Short mmCIF file of C-alpha atoms (C1' of nucleotides) in Angstrom, two decimals:
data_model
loop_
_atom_site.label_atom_id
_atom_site.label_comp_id
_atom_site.label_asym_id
_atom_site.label_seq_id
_atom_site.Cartn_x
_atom_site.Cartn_y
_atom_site.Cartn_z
CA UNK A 196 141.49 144.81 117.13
CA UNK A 197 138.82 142.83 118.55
CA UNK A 198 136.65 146.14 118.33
CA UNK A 199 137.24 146.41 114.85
CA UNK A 200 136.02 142.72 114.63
CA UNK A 201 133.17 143.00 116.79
CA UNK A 202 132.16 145.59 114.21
CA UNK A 203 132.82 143.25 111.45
CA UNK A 204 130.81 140.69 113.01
CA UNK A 205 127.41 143.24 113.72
CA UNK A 206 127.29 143.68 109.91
CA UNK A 207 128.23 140.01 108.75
CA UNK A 208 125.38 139.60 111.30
CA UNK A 209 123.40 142.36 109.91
CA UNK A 210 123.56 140.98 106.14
CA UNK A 211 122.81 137.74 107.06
CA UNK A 212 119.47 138.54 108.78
CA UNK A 213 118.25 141.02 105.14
CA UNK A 214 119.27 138.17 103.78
CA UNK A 215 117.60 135.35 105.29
CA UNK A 216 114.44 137.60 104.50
CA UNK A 217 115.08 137.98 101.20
CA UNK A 218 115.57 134.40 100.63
CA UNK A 219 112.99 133.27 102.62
CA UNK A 220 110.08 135.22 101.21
CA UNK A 221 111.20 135.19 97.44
CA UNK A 222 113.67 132.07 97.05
CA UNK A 223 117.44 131.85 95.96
CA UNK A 224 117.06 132.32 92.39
CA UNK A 225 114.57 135.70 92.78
CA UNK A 226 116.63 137.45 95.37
CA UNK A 227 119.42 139.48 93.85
CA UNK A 228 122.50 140.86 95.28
CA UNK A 229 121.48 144.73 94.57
CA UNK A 230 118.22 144.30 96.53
CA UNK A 231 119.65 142.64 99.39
CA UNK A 232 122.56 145.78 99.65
CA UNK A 233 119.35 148.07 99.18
CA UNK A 234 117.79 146.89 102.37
CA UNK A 235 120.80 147.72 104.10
CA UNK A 236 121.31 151.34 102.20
CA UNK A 237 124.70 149.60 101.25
CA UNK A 238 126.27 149.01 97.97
CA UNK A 239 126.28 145.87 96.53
CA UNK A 240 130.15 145.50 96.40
CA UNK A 241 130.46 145.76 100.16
CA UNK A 242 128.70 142.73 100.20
CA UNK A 243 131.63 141.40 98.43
CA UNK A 244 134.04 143.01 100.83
CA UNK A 245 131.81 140.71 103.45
CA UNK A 246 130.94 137.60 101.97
CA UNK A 247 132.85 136.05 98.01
CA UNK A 248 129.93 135.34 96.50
CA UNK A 249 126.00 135.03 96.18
CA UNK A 250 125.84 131.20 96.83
CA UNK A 251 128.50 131.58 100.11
CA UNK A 252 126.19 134.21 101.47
CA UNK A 253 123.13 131.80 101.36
CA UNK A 254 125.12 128.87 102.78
CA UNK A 255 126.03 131.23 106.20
CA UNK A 256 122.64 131.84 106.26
CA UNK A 257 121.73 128.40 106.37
CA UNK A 258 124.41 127.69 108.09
CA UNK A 259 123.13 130.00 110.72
CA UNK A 260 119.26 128.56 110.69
CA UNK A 261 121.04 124.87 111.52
CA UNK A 262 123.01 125.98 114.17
CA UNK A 263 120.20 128.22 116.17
CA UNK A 264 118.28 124.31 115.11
CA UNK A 265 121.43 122.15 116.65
CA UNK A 266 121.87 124.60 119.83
CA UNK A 267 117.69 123.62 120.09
CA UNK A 268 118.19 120.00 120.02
CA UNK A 269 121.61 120.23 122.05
CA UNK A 270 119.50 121.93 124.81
CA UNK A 271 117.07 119.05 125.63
CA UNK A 272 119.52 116.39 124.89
CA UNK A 273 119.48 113.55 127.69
CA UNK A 274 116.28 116.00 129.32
CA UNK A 275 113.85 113.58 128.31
CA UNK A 276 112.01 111.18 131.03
CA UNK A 277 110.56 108.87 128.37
CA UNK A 278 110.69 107.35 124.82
CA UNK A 279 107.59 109.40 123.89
CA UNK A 280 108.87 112.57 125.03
CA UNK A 281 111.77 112.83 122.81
CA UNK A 282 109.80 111.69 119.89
CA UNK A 283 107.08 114.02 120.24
CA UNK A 284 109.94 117.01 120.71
CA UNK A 285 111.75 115.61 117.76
CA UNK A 286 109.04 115.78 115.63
CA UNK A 287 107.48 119.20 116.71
CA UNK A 288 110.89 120.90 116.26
CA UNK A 289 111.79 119.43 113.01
CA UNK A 290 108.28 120.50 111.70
CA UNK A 291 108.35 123.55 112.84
CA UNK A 292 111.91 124.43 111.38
CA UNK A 293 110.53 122.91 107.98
CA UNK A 294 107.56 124.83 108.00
CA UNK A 295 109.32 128.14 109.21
CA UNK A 296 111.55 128.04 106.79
CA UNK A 297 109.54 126.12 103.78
CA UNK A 298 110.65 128.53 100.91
CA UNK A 299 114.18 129.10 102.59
CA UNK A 300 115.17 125.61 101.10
CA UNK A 301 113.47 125.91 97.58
CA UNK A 302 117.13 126.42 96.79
CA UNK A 303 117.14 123.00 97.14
CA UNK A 304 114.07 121.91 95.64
CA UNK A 305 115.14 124.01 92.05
CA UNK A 306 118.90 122.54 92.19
CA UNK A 307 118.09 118.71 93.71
CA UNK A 308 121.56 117.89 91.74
CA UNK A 309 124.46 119.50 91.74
CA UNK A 310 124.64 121.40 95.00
CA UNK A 311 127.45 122.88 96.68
CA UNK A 312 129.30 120.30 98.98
CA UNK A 313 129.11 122.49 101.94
CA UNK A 314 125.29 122.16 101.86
CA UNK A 315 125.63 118.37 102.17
CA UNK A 316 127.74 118.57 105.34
CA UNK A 317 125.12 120.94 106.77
CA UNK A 318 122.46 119.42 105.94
CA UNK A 319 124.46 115.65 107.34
CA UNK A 320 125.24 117.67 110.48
CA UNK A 321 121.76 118.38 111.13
CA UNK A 322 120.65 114.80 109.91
CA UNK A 323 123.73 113.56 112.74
CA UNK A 324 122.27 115.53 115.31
CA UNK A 325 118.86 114.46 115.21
CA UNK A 326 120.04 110.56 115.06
CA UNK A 327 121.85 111.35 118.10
CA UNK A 328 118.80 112.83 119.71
CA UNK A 329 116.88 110.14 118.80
CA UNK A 330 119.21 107.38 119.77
CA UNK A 331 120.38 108.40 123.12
CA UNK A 332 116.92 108.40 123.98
CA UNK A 333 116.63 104.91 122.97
CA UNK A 334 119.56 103.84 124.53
CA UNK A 335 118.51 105.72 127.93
CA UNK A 336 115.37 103.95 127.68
CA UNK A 337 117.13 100.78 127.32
CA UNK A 338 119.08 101.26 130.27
CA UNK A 339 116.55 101.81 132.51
CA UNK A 340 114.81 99.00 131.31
CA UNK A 341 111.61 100.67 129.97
CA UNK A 342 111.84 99.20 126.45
CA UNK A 343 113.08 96.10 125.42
CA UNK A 344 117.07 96.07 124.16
CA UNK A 345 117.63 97.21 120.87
CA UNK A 346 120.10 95.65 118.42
CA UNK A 347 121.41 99.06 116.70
CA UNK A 348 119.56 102.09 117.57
CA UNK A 349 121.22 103.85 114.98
CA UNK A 350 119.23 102.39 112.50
CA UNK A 351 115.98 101.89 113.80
CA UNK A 352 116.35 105.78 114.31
CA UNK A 353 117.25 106.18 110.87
CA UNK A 354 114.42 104.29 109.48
CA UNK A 355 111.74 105.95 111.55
CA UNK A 356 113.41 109.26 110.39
CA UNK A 357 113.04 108.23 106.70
CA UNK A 358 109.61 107.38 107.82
CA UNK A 359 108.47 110.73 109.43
CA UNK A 360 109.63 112.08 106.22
CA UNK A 361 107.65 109.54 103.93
CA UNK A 362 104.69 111.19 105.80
CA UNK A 363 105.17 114.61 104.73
CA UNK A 364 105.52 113.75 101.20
CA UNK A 365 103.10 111.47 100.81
CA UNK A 366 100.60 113.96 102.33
CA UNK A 367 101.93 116.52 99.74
CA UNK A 368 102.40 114.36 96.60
CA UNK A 369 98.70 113.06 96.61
CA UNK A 370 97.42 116.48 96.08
CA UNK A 371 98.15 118.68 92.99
CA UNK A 372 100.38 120.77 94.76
CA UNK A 373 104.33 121.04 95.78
CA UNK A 374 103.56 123.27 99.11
CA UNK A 375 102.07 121.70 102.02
CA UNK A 376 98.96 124.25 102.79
CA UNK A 377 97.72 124.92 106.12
CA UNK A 378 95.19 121.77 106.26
CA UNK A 379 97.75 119.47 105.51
CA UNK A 380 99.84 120.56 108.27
CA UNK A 381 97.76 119.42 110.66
CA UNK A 382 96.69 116.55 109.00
CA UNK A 383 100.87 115.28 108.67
CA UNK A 384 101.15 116.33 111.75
CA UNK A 385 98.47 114.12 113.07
CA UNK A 386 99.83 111.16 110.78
CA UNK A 387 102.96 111.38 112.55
CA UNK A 388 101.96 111.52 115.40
CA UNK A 389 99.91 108.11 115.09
CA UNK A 390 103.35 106.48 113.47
CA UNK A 391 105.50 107.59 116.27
CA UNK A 392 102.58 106.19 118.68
CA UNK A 393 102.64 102.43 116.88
CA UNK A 394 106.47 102.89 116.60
CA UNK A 395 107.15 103.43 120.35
CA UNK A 396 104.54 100.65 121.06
CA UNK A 397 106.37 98.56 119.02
CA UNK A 398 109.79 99.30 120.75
CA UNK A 399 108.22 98.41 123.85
CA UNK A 400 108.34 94.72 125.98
CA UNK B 126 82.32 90.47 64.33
CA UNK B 127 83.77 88.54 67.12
CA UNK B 128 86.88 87.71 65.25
CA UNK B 129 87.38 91.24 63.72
CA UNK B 130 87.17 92.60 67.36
CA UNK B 131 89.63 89.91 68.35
CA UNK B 132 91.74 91.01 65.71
CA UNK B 133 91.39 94.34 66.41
CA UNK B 134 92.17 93.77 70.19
CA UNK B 135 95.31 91.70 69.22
CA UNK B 136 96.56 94.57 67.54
CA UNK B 137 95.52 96.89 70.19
CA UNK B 138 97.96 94.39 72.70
CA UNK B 139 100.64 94.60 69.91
CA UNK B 140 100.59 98.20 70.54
CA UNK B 141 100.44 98.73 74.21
CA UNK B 142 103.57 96.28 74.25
CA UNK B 143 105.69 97.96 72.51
CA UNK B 144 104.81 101.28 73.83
CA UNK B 145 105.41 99.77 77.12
CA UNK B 146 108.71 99.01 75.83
CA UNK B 147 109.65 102.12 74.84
CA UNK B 148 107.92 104.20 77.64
CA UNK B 149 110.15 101.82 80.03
CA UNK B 150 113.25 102.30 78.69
CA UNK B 151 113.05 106.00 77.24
CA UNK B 152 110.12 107.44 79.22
CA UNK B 153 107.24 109.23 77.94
CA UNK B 154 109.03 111.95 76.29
CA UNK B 155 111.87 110.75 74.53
CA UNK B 156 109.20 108.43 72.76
CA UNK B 157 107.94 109.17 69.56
CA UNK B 158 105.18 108.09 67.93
CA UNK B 159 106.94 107.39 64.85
CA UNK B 160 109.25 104.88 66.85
CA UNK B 161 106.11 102.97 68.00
CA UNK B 162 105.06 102.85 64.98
CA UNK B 163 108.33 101.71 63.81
CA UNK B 164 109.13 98.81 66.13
CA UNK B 165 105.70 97.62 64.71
CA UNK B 166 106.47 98.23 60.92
CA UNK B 167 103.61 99.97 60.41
CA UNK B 168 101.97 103.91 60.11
CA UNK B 169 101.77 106.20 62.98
CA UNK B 170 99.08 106.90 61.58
CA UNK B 171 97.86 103.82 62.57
CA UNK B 172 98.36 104.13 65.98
CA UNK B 173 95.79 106.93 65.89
CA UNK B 174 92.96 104.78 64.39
CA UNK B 175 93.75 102.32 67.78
CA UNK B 176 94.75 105.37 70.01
CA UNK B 177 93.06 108.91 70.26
CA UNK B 178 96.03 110.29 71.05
CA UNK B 179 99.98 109.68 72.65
CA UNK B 180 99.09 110.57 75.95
CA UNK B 181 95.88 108.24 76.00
CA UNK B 182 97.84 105.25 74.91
CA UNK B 183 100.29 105.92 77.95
CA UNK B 184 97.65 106.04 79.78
CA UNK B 185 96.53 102.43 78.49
CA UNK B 186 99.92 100.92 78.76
CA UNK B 187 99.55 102.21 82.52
CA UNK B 188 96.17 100.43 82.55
CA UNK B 189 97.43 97.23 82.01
CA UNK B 190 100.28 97.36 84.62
CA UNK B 191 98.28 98.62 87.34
CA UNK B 192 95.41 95.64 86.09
CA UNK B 193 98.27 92.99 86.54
CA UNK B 194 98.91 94.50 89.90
CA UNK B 195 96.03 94.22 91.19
CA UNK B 196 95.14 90.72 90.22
CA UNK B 197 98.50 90.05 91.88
CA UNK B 198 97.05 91.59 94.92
CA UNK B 199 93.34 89.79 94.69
CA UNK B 200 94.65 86.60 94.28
CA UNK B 201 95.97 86.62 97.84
CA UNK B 202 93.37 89.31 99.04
CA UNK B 203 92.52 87.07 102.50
CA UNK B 204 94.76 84.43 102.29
CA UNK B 205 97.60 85.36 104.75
CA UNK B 206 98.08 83.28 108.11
CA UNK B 207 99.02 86.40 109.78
CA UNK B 208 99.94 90.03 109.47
CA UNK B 209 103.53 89.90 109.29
CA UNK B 210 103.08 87.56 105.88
CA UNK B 211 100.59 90.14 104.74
CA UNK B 212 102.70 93.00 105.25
CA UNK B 213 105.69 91.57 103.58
CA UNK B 214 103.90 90.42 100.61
CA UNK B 215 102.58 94.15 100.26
CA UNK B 216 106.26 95.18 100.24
CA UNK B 217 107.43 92.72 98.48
CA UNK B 218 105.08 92.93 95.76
CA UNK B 219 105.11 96.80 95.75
CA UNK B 220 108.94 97.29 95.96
CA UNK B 221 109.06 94.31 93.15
CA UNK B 222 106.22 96.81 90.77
CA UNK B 223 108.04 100.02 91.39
CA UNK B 224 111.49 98.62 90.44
CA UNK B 225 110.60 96.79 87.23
CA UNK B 226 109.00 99.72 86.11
CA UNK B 227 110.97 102.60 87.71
CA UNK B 228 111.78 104.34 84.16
CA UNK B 229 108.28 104.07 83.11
CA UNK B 230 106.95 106.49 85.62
CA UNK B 231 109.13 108.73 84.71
CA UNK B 232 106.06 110.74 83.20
CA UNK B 233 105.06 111.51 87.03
CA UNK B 234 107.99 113.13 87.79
CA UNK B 235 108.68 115.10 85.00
CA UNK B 236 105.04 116.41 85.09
CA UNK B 237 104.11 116.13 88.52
CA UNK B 238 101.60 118.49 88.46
CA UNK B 239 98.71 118.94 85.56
CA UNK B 240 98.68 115.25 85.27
CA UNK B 241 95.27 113.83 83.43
CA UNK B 242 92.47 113.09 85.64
CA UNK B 243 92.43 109.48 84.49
CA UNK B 244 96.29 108.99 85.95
CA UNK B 245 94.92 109.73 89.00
CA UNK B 246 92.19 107.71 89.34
CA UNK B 247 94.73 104.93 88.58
CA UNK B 248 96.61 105.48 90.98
CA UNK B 249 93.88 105.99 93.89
CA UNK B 250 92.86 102.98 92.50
CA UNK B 251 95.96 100.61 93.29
CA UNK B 252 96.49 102.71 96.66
CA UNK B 253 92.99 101.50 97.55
CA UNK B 254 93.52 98.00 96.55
CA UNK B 255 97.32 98.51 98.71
CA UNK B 256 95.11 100.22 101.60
CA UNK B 257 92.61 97.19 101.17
CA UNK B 258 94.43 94.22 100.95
CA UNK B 259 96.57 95.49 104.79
CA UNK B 260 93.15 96.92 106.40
CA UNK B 261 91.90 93.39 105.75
CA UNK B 262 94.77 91.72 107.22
CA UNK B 263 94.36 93.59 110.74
CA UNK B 264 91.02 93.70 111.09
CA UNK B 265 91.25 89.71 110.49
CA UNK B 266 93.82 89.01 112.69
CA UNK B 267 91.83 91.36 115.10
CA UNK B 268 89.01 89.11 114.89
CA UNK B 269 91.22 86.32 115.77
CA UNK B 270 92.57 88.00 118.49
CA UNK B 271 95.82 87.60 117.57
CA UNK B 272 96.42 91.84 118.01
CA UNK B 273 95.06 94.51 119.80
CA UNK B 274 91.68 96.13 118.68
CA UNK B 275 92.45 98.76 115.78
CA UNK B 276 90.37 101.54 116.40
CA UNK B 277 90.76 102.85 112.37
CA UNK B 278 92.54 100.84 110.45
CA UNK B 279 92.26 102.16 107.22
CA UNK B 280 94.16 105.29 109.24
CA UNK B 281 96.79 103.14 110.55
CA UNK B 282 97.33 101.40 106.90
CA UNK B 283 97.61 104.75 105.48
CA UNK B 284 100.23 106.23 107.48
CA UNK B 285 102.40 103.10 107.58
CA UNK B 286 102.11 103.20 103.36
CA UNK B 287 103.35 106.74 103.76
CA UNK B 288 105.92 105.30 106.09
CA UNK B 289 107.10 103.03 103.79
CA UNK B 290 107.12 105.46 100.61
CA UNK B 291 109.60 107.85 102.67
CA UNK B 292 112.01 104.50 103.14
CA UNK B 293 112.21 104.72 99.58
CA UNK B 294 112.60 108.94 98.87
CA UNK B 295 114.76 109.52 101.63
CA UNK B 296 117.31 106.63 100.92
CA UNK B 297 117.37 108.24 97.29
CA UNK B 298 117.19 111.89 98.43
CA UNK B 299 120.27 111.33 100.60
CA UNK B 300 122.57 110.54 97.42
CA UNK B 301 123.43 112.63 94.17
CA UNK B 302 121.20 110.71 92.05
CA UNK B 303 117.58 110.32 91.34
CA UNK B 304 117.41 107.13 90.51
CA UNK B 305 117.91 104.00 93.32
CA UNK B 306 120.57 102.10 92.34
CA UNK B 307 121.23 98.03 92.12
CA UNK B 308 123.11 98.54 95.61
CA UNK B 309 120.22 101.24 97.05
CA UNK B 310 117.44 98.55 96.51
CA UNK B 311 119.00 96.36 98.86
CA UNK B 312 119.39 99.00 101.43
CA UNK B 313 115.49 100.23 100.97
CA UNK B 314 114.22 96.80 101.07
CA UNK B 315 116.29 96.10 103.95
CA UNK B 316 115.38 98.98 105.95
CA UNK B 317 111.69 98.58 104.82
CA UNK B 318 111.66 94.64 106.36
CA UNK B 319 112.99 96.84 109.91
CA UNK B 320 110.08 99.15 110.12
CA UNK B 321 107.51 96.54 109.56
CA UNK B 322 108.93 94.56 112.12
CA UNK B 323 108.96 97.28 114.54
CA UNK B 324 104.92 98.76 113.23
CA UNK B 325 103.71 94.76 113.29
CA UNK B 326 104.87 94.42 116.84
CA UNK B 327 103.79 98.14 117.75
CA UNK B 328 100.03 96.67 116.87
CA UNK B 329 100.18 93.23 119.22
CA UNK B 330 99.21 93.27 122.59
"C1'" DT C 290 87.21 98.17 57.97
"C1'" DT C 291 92.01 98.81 58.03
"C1'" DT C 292 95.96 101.18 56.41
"C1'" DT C 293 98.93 104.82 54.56
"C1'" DG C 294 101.35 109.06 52.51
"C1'" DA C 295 100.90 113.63 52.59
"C1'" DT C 296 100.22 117.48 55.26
"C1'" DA C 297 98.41 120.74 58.71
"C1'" DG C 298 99.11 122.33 63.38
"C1'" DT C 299 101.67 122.47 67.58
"C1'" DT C 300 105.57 121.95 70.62
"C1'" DT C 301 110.45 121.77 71.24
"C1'" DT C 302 114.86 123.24 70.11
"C1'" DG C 303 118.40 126.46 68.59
"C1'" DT C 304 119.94 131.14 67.77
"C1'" DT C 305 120.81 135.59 68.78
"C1'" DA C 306 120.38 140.17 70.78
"C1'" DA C 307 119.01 142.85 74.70
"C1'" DA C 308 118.47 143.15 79.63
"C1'" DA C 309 119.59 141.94 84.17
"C1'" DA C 310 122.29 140.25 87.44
"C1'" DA C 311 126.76 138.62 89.30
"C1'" DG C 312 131.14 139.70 90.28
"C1'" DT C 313 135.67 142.95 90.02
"C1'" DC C 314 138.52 146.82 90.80
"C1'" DA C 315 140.84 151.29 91.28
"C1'" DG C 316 140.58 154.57 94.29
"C1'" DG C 317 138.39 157.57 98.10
"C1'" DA C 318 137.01 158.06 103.13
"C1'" DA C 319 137.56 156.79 107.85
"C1'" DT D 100 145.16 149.68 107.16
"C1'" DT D 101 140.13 148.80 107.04
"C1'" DC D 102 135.83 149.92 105.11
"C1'" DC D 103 133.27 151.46 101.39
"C1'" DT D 104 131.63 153.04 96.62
"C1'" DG D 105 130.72 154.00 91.55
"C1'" DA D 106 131.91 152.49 87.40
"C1'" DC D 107 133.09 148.66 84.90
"C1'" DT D 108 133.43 143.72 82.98
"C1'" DT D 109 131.67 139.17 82.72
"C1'" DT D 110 128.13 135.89 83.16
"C1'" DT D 111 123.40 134.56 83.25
"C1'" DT D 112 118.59 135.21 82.17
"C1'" DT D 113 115.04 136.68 79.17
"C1'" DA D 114 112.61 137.59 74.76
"C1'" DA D 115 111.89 137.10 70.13
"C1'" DC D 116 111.81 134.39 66.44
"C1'" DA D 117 113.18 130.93 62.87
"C1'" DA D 118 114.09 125.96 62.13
"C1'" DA D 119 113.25 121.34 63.34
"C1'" DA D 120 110.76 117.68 65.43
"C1'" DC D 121 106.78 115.81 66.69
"C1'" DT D 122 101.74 115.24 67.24
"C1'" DA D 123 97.60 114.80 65.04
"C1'" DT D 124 94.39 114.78 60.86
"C1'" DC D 125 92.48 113.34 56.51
"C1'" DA D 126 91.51 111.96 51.84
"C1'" DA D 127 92.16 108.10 49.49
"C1'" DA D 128 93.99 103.28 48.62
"C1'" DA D 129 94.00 98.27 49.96
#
DNA sequence: TTTTGATAGTTTTGTTAAAAAAGTCAGGAA
DNA sequence: TTCCTGACTTTTTTAACAAAACTATCAAAA
């Protein structure tokens, strides 16, 4: 029984990892179902026996990417010694994800509307979980006194998230192009950098 | 000759308002010409002895609102008692711009790339006058003394702009809809007021 | 100089057929 | 029974092309 499942679970495993290739190098809407069973020398309708349908495989896929992301975040949770630590790690990881997996989510950019609910709660969970991050450190801060006592962390979490986001689109939408290229990497990387700097400053007693 | 050209140029402001009309409620696309034309009883023809084309008299119309804007923003270029006013009229005013003209830029969006060169000088334009009118403000109240020496301003302005552009796309992003709604506005301005108060304070001593 | 009706030229839209891809299923192998 | 496949059906995408809508032009009238 639980043989037969482990066994089950290598090739779920195994089609979710051609997969997240295929997706990430060519997009949702350019990766096809026969191409993904010809990396694995399988036919396509086992992929049915595994997984209902095209749009279910790429939401266990992403499903996958957040939780290796959450189990990252979970790991330093509370870790942190100051304010500027966590920021920093929050940004670095969050950017690196984005950037790792920048043509992963053009599912998202081509749909916008209309996506499958299940994407939502992922992408909330992950949204939760960085909040979390965020505001424990806050609070922890507050505790020991190193900042001054903040009315709802929650929020002024949420806003710098929003923020740290305006960033990477504004550095994008000025220039004639959708991706972010290698220069501007560094550059919104330096930009947010500089706003978490003023924003812990401004935290501060 | 003077009061031909006047005439002329009275016409010409006939026609950029009622473009304007139409451009703000349908968008550049799902306006015609021939409904221009029509609103002002006369040929479409017409339009193309004031106009060289349809995309150059968007193009005016755009002229005109970004002129208004800026005069909104010279007139109190300097005049703020401290940064906190400055920074709230730039929000204000901004927020205020963007709303009352939301479907108007709908043109952006739908083209996003490939936009005329002239669009984008435009904009740069305003976002220097934006840029301007807060770089100003600091480096004032640094000469007062009333914050901390700003080592590059314009930098500072620049990311805190960004800042306050992701407010607005990731309160909208988070929702099924594109465009903010009555009760989003309140929630951007309100969460825009919250990260100026915590950027303002991040610059004092 | 200003204005227009007629019209030329271009882009968008609608239609349809072929191709490609998604998804199903009866049945064979392990 | 579980895993797997080839052949099949259904749905979606693409390509080609005609019709419609719209932009843009121009000769001529006011």
């Amino acid at each position: 029984m639980a043989a037969v499942n482990d066994q089950q679970d290598i090739k779920r495993e195994k089609i979710l990892e051609a997969s997240h290739q295929r997706f990430l190098h060519y997009g949702y809407s350019k990766t096809t179902m026969n191409e993904i069973a010809g990396d694995l020398s399988m036919s396509k309708a086992l992929l049915y026996y595994y997984f209902p349908d095209k749009s279910q495989l790429y939401i266990a896929v992403m499903r996958k990417l957040a939780t290796d992301y959450l189990k990252t975040l979970e790991n330093r949770l509370n870790t942190f010694t100051n304010l500027k630590e966590a920021f920093t790690f929050q940004v670095n990881t969050h950017h690196e994800f984005i950037v790792n997996n920048y043509n992963f989510f053009d599912f998202f950019r081509l749909n916008e509307q209309n996506l499958p609910e299940t994407i939502w709660q992922i992408v909330s969970e992950v949204h939760s979980a960085e909040l979390n991050l965020l505001s424990n450190a806050i609070k922890s801060e507050v505790e020991k006194g190193a900042i001054k006592p903040v009315e709802n962390p929650d929020e002024v979490v949420d806003v710098l998230m929003d923020a740290l986001h305006g960033i990477r689109v504004g550095a994008i939408s000025q220039k004639k192009t959708n991706f972010p290229r290698k220069e501007h990497l560094e550059e919104i990387h330096h930009k947010k950098l500089l706003l978490l700097d003023i924003f812990i400053k401004g935290l501060m007693y």
